[in-house]
Amino acid sequence: MPAITLTDLTLGYERHPAVHHLSGIFQPGSMTAVVGPNGSGKSTLVKGIVGILRPLGGRIERQNMKKHEIAYLPQQLEIDRSFPITVLDTVILGLWRQIGIFGGMKRELWAKAEEALRTVGLSGFEMRAISDLSGGQFRRVMFARMLLQDSPVVVLDEPFTSIDSQTTIDLLKMIKRWHAEKRTIIAVLHDFNQVRDHFPETLLIARELIGWGPTAEILCDENLTLSRTMSAAWDDEAEICAEERV
Amino acid sequence: MNSFTELLVEPFQEFMFMRHALAACFALAIGCAPVGMLLVLRRMSLMGDALSHAVLPGAALGFLVSGLSLYAMTVGGIVVGLTVALLAGAVARATALREDASFAALYLISLALGVLIISMRGTSIDLVHVLFGTILAVDDPALILVASITTVTVFTMALIYRPLIVECFDPGFLRSVGGKGAAMHFLFLVLVVLNLVAGFTALGTLMAVGMLMLPAASASFWAKQFWSASLTAAIIAVIASYSGLLLSFHLNVPSGPAIVLVAGLCYVFSVFFGRYGSLYSRRRAGGHLTG
């Protein structure tokens, strides 16, 4: 299982840093919550990790894993929910790396897809159109798809936003199962209680790194106060940052 | 019974050009159906229209160089159509202008240029032919061209079906697994331009897009999956071609508008009585289900 190493990483948009000089390691098999106020660079950070965003400075090393092997659930899905496609066909996309453009679906792969749907509690929904699903059911479909991706690293950006408590409990169970299978989990979250209860590691960010380590140590009052006072600077006149922190 | 055959079959028995036109339209119907369906699903319906206008100066240039020559006009249409499509995409990516706006700008320039070129050299009758098509123009080479484009379309669609659908449905996911989304989008644009060019021999540049969009828009009222909707669109296009050609023959009207109008009737019917999402299906009485 590969580790993900960040070295003096700066990410941002139009040269303005949204994540500033971040260094650290996501250990193999670790389960880390990324928390911080709105605009603190959480989504930006995970976009960098999965390779959608190029760093403005510093490095991200994924050891000998390709960025396409990371299973990623973005916050803003680009999915067209009105597209005429069935639940089963959507879930099967998770097998893309196995079947690619031309590969056929073998019997055991169909069985795997059915199994994934059963795991997320959507047996019997195989032939339903995704336009017929509720928000929570659709999130379950996304998890089933990630299940099939069978990736060593799973990155989730606010996976439980606008989802009811039962669905959240079920999906959390799946995340913990992935953790037990020694996969590396990185999840952007807002609910501190949830983080305290379920996530061993926490990365607290407010553009700059505030703390990264065992959850109980990181989520202390002092750090949280600090995170709220960090300014999200967006100054067009700002000088070019020449600092290096390694 | 006799007059029935006289009306519906005899024009095709008697006249070679009617058979040619029918065969060309059937081929068009098959090629245009899946391409049109994808345009509808990708919310690019109006872009198909813009592209059809953009093809004009290419055809006009071909016309300028060698008169009503099929090959010159075809090559010109393909080259200019693709150039406009790529330029619009490039402007959208490189500047703050969105893709639909840059498409609109470029197609207007293109259309004006096309009309200008034709009026410089040809008569207004030529212009009408290029814009609205003429079934008399469908000779053997034209038929072969249309059939070839349909063949290429169907085979390409079969080859890139999976990534094309995923690119349309969830582009973010295709990117995250390393699929070639941009390449698929480009190949798809090539298919759109090819089919528009195939359409303009029989239907004219202005009407070609009708064969692309109207059957597809109608079909989305009848089917819930991409492949079944494409099949429905093809059937609608075949019906429209056949009836449109007959209308054109008997009433002595241009074939392009006749075919497109019949397709338009199918569309209106679908809007009212289609199986999914039509006015009728939304108002259907009979209560709701228990679960």
XYZ file of C-alpha atoms in Angstrom:
537
model
C 0.000 0.000 0.000
C 1.489 3.329 -1.031
C 1.796 6.408 1.141
C 0.933 9.842 -0.180
C 3.619 12.382 0.620
C 3.095 16.131 0.401
C 6.227 18.269 0.324
C 5.905 22.028 0.721
C 2.715 21.810 -1.317
C 0.988 24.971 -2.506
C -2.261 24.698 -4.452
C -4.508 27.428 -5.691
C -6.265 29.243 -8.470
C -4.839 31.959 -10.678
C -1.673 32.042 -8.565
C -3.579 32.742 -5.340
C -2.777 30.021 -2.834
C -5.745 28.126 -1.354
C -3.421 25.623 0.318
C -0.146 27.137 1.432
C 3.167 25.310 2.084
C 1.697 22.047 3.306
C 3.968 19.124 4.168
C 3.142 15.729 5.596
C 2.410 12.088 4.904
C -0.808 10.132 4.580
C 0.442 6.787 5.896
C -0.643 3.648 4.086
C -3.851 2.360 5.591
C -4.484 5.555 7.549
C -7.934 7.084 7.890
C -7.757 10.864 7.919
C -10.464 13.491 8.211
C -9.695 16.804 6.528
C -11.454 19.594 8.430
C -11.434 23.367 8.467
C -13.764 26.325 7.939
C -15.336 27.116 4.563
C -12.780 28.387 2.112
C -9.905 26.828 4.019
C -8.704 24.791 1.050
C -10.062 21.328 1.927
C -11.541 20.601 -1.497
C -8.532 22.185 -3.161
C -6.256 19.874 -1.204
C -8.090 16.694 -2.223
C -8.229 17.842 -5.844
C -4.469 18.137 -5.676
C -4.139 14.698 -4.120
C -6.184 13.014 -6.847
C -4.306 14.982 -9.503
C -7.073 17.176 -10.923
C -5.254 20.332 -9.838
C -1.601 20.942 -10.588
C 0.444 22.261 -7.669
C 1.556 25.906 -7.832
C 4.554 24.799 -5.816
C 5.924 21.777 -3.990
C 5.277 18.126 -4.708
C 2.776 15.329 -4.247
C 4.229 11.837 -4.368
C 1.934 8.877 -4.725
C 4.771 6.332 -4.690
C 4.266 3.789 -7.436
C 0.542 4.394 -7.704
C -0.941 6.210 -10.667
C -3.361 9.033 -9.910
C -6.033 7.218 -11.912
C -6.002 4.393 -9.388
C -7.412 6.644 -6.656
C -11.148 6.310 -6.086
C -12.486 9.863 -5.735
C -15.925 11.145 -4.827
C -15.998 14.881 -5.628
C -18.153 17.344 -3.738
C -19.590 18.786 -6.931
C -20.544 15.796 -9.032
C -20.491 16.516 -12.731
C -23.070 13.803 -13.219
C -26.130 14.470 -15.340
C -28.798 12.951 -13.088
C -31.380 13.036 -15.888
C -29.220 10.882 -18.154
C -31.050 7.748 -19.311
C -28.885 5.112 -17.632
C -29.694 2.353 -15.154
C -28.355 1.968 -11.624
C -26.514 -1.225 -12.597
C -24.806 0.406 -15.576
C -23.708 3.295 -13.368
C -22.229 0.984 -10.729
C -20.423 -1.076 -13.366
C -18.417 2.003 -14.346
C -16.403 1.243 -11.218
C -14.891 -1.656 -13.154
C -13.552 0.724 -15.817
C -9.930 -0.051 -15.092
C -10.646 -3.738 -15.573
C -12.883 -3.674 -18.631
C -11.811 -0.392 -20.249
C -13.295 0.639 -23.570
C -13.678 -2.754 -25.210
C -13.601 -5.343 -22.440
C -16.652 -7.504 -21.942
C -18.509 -8.090 -18.700
C -17.837 -11.613 -17.499
C -20.282 -13.413 -15.302
C -18.228 -12.918 -12.148
C -18.086 -9.176 -12.813
C -21.880 -8.978 -13.021
C -21.979 -10.900 -9.748
C -19.547 -8.388 -8.239
C -21.763 -5.490 -9.313
C -24.841 -7.148 -7.811
C -22.881 -7.757 -4.626
C -21.831 -4.094 -4.467
C -25.459 -3.010 -4.802
C -26.449 -5.424 -2.061
C -23.731 -3.982 0.184
C -25.115 -0.462 -0.162
C -28.653 -1.748 0.369
C -29.948 -1.228 -3.153
C -30.736 -4.786 -4.229
C -33.662 -4.754 -6.613
C -32.789 -1.310 -7.954
C -30.552 -2.666 -10.740
C -32.775 -1.720 -13.661
C -34.121 1.534 -12.219
C -33.128 4.715 -14.009
C -30.853 6.915 -11.906
C -33.249 9.817 -12.469
C -35.742 7.944 -10.255
C -33.433 7.840 -7.219
C -33.442 10.101 -4.185
C -30.325 12.006 -3.172
C -29.443 9.445 -0.502
C -29.989 6.480 -2.808
C -27.844 8.090 -5.435
C -25.037 8.599 -2.915
C -25.294 4.870 -2.174
C -24.906 4.177 -5.895
C -21.730 6.286 -5.916
C -20.393 4.250 -2.987
C -21.216 1.011 -4.788
C -19.257 2.272 -7.758
C -16.267 3.085 -5.544
C -16.576 -0.364 -4.006
C -16.047 -1.874 -7.455
C -13.111 0.432 -8.136
C -11.345 -1.573 -5.436
C -8.767 1.184 -5.006
C -5.980 1.263 -2.399
C -6.739 4.937 -1.780
C -10.237 6.367 -1.334
C -10.726 10.148 -1.335
C -14.131 11.551 -0.362
C -15.093 15.216 -0.479
C -17.984 15.843 1.923
C -19.552 12.425 1.400
C -22.370 12.985 3.910
C -23.609 16.455 2.992
C -27.419 16.567 2.720
C -27.724 12.886 3.558
C -29.987 11.559 6.325
C -28.590 9.901 9.443
C -29.403 6.297 8.488
C -27.656 6.640 5.122
C -24.719 8.325 6.840
C -24.434 5.439 9.317
C -24.528 2.867 6.504
C -21.951 4.688 4.399
C -19.693 5.238 7.419
C -19.758 1.485 7.941
C -18.482 1.029 4.401
C -15.677 3.516 4.976
C -14.672 1.694 8.138
C -14.695 -1.581 6.240
C -12.328 -0.068 3.677
C -10.165 1.089 6.574
C -10.160 -2.442 8.011
C -9.054 -3.682 4.601
C -5.981 -1.433 5.008
C -6.978 1.055 2.359
C -5.936 4.676 2.812
C -8.961 6.911 3.462
C -8.987 10.693 3.126
C -12.326 12.386 3.765
C -13.329 16.046 3.892
C -15.846 16.432 6.731
C -17.642 19.121 8.697
C -19.148 17.252 11.630
C -16.535 17.304 14.424
C -18.399 14.699 16.481
C -18.382 12.354 13.540
C -14.654 12.953 13.104
C -13.969 12.348 16.813
C -16.028 9.160 16.826
C -14.779 7.537 13.655
C -11.583 9.041 12.279
C -8.263 8.247 13.994
C -6.318 10.986 12.200
C -7.242 14.588 11.466
C -5.754 17.228 9.227
C -6.913 20.689 10.281
C -6.366 23.317 7.652
C -7.169 27.002 7.217
C -5.179 27.701 4.092
C -2.085 27.008 6.200
C -1.749 23.723 8.037
C -2.882 24.092 11.651
C -2.452 20.542 12.819
C -2.099 17.007 11.485
C -2.099 13.981 13.756
C -4.277 11.977 16.150
C -7.788 13.424 16.126
C -8.043 14.038 19.882
C -4.887 16.156 19.852
C -5.742 18.134 16.747
C -9.361 18.984 17.500
C -8.614 20.975 20.648
C -10.223 24.364 21.381
C -6.998 26.223 20.815
C -6.560 24.881 17.282
C -10.200 25.410 16.357
C -10.097 29.024 17.488
C -6.932 29.508 15.529
C -8.512 28.032 12.401
C -11.383 30.495 12.596
C -9.120 33.505 12.726
C -6.936 32.570 9.775
C -7.607 34.947 6.945
C -8.327 33.700 3.454
C -6.297 36.318 1.641
C -7.212 37.135 -1.932
C -5.129 40.176 -2.626
C -4.401 40.915 -6.263
C -1.557 43.174 -5.182
C 0.007 40.482 -3.024
C 3.673 39.893 -3.534
C 5.022 36.685 -4.955
C 5.724 34.218 -2.191
C 9.367 33.182 -2.240
C 9.290 31.247 0.980
C 10.204 27.581 1.127
C 9.289 25.359 4.031
C 10.587 21.840 3.963
C -56.301 -0.098 -54.004
C -54.766 0.747 -57.318
C -54.549 4.431 -56.609
C -53.007 3.554 -53.268
C -49.967 1.960 -54.918
C -49.943 4.716 -57.467
C -49.614 7.248 -54.702
C -47.231 5.459 -52.368
C -45.067 3.105 -54.405
C -45.076 4.121 -58.035
C -42.972 7.274 -57.766
C -40.158 5.078 -56.516
C -40.762 2.334 -59.080
C -40.828 4.714 -61.935
C -38.095 7.198 -61.176
C -34.470 6.421 -60.523
C -33.871 9.733 -58.728
C -36.648 8.969 -56.259
C -35.053 5.598 -55.447
C -31.715 7.299 -55.039
C -33.144 9.939 -52.773
C -34.969 7.348 -50.689
C -31.867 5.205 -50.259
C -29.804 8.255 -49.343
C -32.370 9.400 -46.795
C -32.616 5.941 -45.223
C -28.829 5.858 -44.853
C -28.927 9.351 -43.359
C -31.637 8.271 -40.954
C -29.475 5.466 -39.574
C -26.341 7.569 -39.200
C -28.043 10.647 -37.809
C -30.099 8.846 -35.161
C -27.377 8.021 -32.593
C -25.473 11.241 -33.292
C -28.634 13.305 -32.832
C -29.517 11.414 -29.642
C -26.126 12.262 -28.180
C -26.550 15.915 -29.154
C -29.856 15.924 -27.268
C -28.375 14.184 -24.222
C -25.357 16.479 -24.119
C -27.627 19.540 -24.326
C -25.907 20.450 -27.564
C -29.050 20.547 -29.727
C -28.564 24.155 -30.720
C -24.892 23.525 -31.346
C -25.873 21.062 -34.055
C -27.868 23.855 -35.637
C -24.967 26.292 -35.361
C -22.609 23.755 -36.908
C -24.957 23.169 -39.821
C -24.781 26.866 -40.637
C -21.049 26.844 -40.188
C -20.673 24.202 -42.887
C -22.048 26.603 -45.520
C -18.947 28.630 -46.468
C -17.037 25.398 -46.984
C -19.686 24.151 -49.351
C -19.764 27.593 -50.939
C -16.025 27.622 -51.464
C -16.244 24.217 -53.115
C -19.056 25.606 -55.227
C -16.950 28.643 -56.128
C -14.033 26.507 -57.210
C -15.837 23.841 -59.182
C -19.545 24.628 -59.464
C -22.101 22.151 -58.119
C -19.414 19.504 -57.605
C -20.242 17.064 -54.860
C -16.700 16.302 -53.786
C -15.476 19.877 -53.671
C -18.503 20.930 -51.642
C -18.215 17.945 -49.317
C -14.547 18.423 -48.591
C -15.090 22.161 -48.111
C -18.001 21.503 -45.741
C -16.061 19.015 -43.627
C -12.975 21.204 -43.361
C -14.841 24.391 -42.454
C -17.287 22.590 -40.129
C -14.460 21.014 -38.154
C -12.504 24.268 -38.087
C -15.456 26.139 -36.611
C -16.094 23.391 -34.052
C -12.452 23.328 -32.957
C -12.087 27.109 -32.967
C -15.209 27.525 -30.855
C -13.871 24.982 -28.391
C -10.470 26.660 -28.354
C -11.926 30.147 -27.802
C -14.067 28.804 -24.961
C -11.067 27.183 -23.274
C -8.594 30.020 -23.831
C -10.846 32.960 -22.967
C -13.658 33.821 -20.571
C -16.321 33.378 -23.280
C -18.476 30.282 -22.877
C -18.671 27.631 -25.557
C -22.239 28.343 -26.697
C -21.492 32.041 -27.152
C -18.279 31.415 -29.068
C -20.146 28.903 -31.232
C -22.871 31.424 -31.999
C -20.303 34.076 -32.909
C -18.347 31.798 -35.201
C -21.327 30.293 -36.956
C -22.762 33.712 -37.742
C -19.465 34.807 -39.266
C -19.330 31.546 -41.149
C -22.910 31.763 -42.435
C -22.526 35.334 -43.635
C -19.307 34.404 -45.373
C -21.010 31.474 -47.076
C -23.948 33.487 -48.398
C -21.530 36.158 -49.598
C -19.383 33.662 -51.491
C -22.364 32.057 -53.201
C -23.905 35.398 -54.188
C -20.576 36.487 -55.667
C -20.564 33.707 -58.154
C -23.824 31.828 -58.450
C -27.434 32.705 -59.118
C -30.079 32.739 -56.440
C -31.291 29.370 -57.701
C -27.910 27.894 -56.808
C -28.200 29.437 -53.385
C -31.594 27.852 -52.883
C -30.159 24.502 -53.938
C -27.278 24.694 -51.523
C -29.457 25.921 -48.676
C -32.436 23.643 -49.156
C -31.127 20.781 -51.242
C -32.640 19.082 -54.211
C -33.443 15.423 -54.600
C -32.359 15.570 -58.196
C -28.854 16.137 -56.876
C -28.665 12.679 -55.309
C -26.770 10.823 -58.038
C -24.638 7.710 -57.656
C -21.586 9.445 -56.156
C -23.779 11.319 -53.680
C -25.444 8.088 -52.672
C -22.093 6.400 -52.146
C -20.888 9.361 -50.112
C -23.909 9.313 -47.825
C -23.710 5.543 -47.395
C -19.998 5.751 -46.608
C -20.544 8.436 -43.984
C -23.295 6.376 -42.384
C -21.023 3.334 -42.323
C -18.193 5.313 -40.745
C -20.612 6.808 -38.227
C -22.109 3.501 -37.158
C -18.723 1.786 -36.828
C -17.161 4.686 -34.939
C -20.127 4.856 -32.609
C -19.809 1.145 -31.946
C -16.097 1.496 -31.200
C -16.278 4.461 -28.841
C -19.773 3.835 -27.496
C -18.721 3.223 -23.909
C -16.384 6.186 -23.313
C -18.691 8.448 -25.309
C -21.630 7.606 -23.071
C -19.544 7.984 -19.914
C -18.087 11.276 -21.146
C -21.610 12.508 -21.626
C -22.994 11.130 -18.356
C -20.128 11.700 -15.920
C -17.111 13.486 -17.447
C -15.487 13.912 -14.039
C -15.404 10.166 -13.485
C -13.962 9.434 -16.924
C -11.185 11.931 -16.179
C -10.522 10.392 -12.770
C -10.021 6.921 -14.241
C -7.818 8.301 -17.014
C -10.312 7.967 -19.889
C -9.713 10.140 -22.923
C -12.715 12.413 -22.570
C -11.449 15.242 -24.770
C -10.550 12.831 -27.558
C -14.033 11.327 -27.422
C -15.597 14.774 -27.568
C -13.514 15.606 -30.636
C -14.375 12.337 -32.418
C -18.005 13.030 -31.686
C -17.775 16.518 -33.216
C -16.224 14.930 -36.312
C -19.234 12.625 -36.557
C -21.640 15.560 -36.210
C -19.932 17.464 -39.016
C -19.755 14.362 -41.237
C -23.469 13.729 -40.849
C -24.371 17.352 -41.491
C -22.320 17.227 -44.673
C -23.975 13.952 -45.668
C -27.317 15.602 -45.096
C -26.796 18.647 -47.215
C -26.779 16.908 -50.583
C -30.328 15.689 -50.129
C -31.679 18.208 -47.651
C -29.529 21.302 -48.068
C -27.277 22.852 -45.430
C -30.136 24.573 -43.627
C -32.306 21.474 -43.467
C -29.664 18.827 -42.769
C -29.805 19.501 -39.060
C -33.522 18.677 -39.136
C -32.715 15.033 -39.821
C -30.275 15.123 -36.922
C -32.366 16.819 -34.260
C -36.086 16.277 -34.871
C -36.127 12.459 -34.818
C -33.835 12.472 -31.772
C -35.927 15.042 -29.912
C -39.068 13.025 -30.707
C -37.467 9.735 -29.698
C -36.626 10.964 -26.213
C -40.387 10.917 -25.549
C -40.573 7.228 -26.426
C -37.534 5.476 -24.950
C -35.567 5.621 -21.726
C -32.244 4.183 -22.780
C -29.739 5.469 -25.256
C -29.802 2.508 -27.628
C -33.591 2.169 -27.731
C -33.984 5.920 -28.191
C -31.505 5.844 -31.080
C -33.439 3.015 -32.691
C -36.685 4.943 -32.290
C -35.060 8.043 -33.780
C -33.898 6.034 -36.792
C -37.404 4.657 -37.359
C -38.936 8.135 -37.099
C -36.348 9.460 -39.556
C -37.107 6.642 -42.009
C -40.836 7.372 -41.832
C -40.206 11.098 -42.275
C -37.920 10.500 -45.261
C -40.384 8.270 -47.053
C -43.413 10.467 -46.466
C -41.470 13.656 -47.082
C -40.159 12.452 -50.424
C -43.670 11.462 -51.511
C -45.008 14.850 -50.501
C -42.204 16.530 -52.350
C -42.955 14.447 -55.454
C -46.718 14.860 -55.520
C -46.958 18.474 -54.421
C -43.843 19.559 -56.272
C -42.199 21.136 -53.217
C -38.499 20.986 -52.208
C -37.572 17.694 -50.576
C -35.642 19.139 -47.630
C -38.423 21.148 -46.023
C -40.946 18.387 -46.829
C -38.928 15.735 -44.971
C -38.135 18.042 -42.071
C -41.788 19.063 -41.757
C -42.918 15.445 -41.539
C -40.253 14.886 -38.873
C -41.628 18.020 -37.213
C -45.117 16.465 -37.201
C -43.674 13.380 -35.500
C -42.133 15.699 -32.932
C -45.395 17.528 -32.247
C -47.200 14.193 -31.921
C -44.525 12.983 -29.480
C -44.747 16.136 -27.385
C -48.451 15.489 -26.924
C -48.696 11.713 -26.820
C -45.205 10.324 -26.105
C -44.758 7.606 -23.516
C -42.394 9.447 -21.163
C -42.648 13.057 -20.101
C -45.161 14.114 -22.747
C -48.170 16.294 -22.028
C -50.452 13.267 -22.146
C -48.297 11.015 -19.966
C -47.990 13.739 -17.356
C -51.746 14.179 -17.127
C -52.751 10.587 -17.416
C -55.442 9.738 -14.907
C -55.512 6.402 -13.112
C -54.089 7.272 -9.728
C -50.715 6.468 -8.297
C -49.041 3.220 -7.341
C -48.857 1.881 -3.815
C -45.100 1.589 -3.792
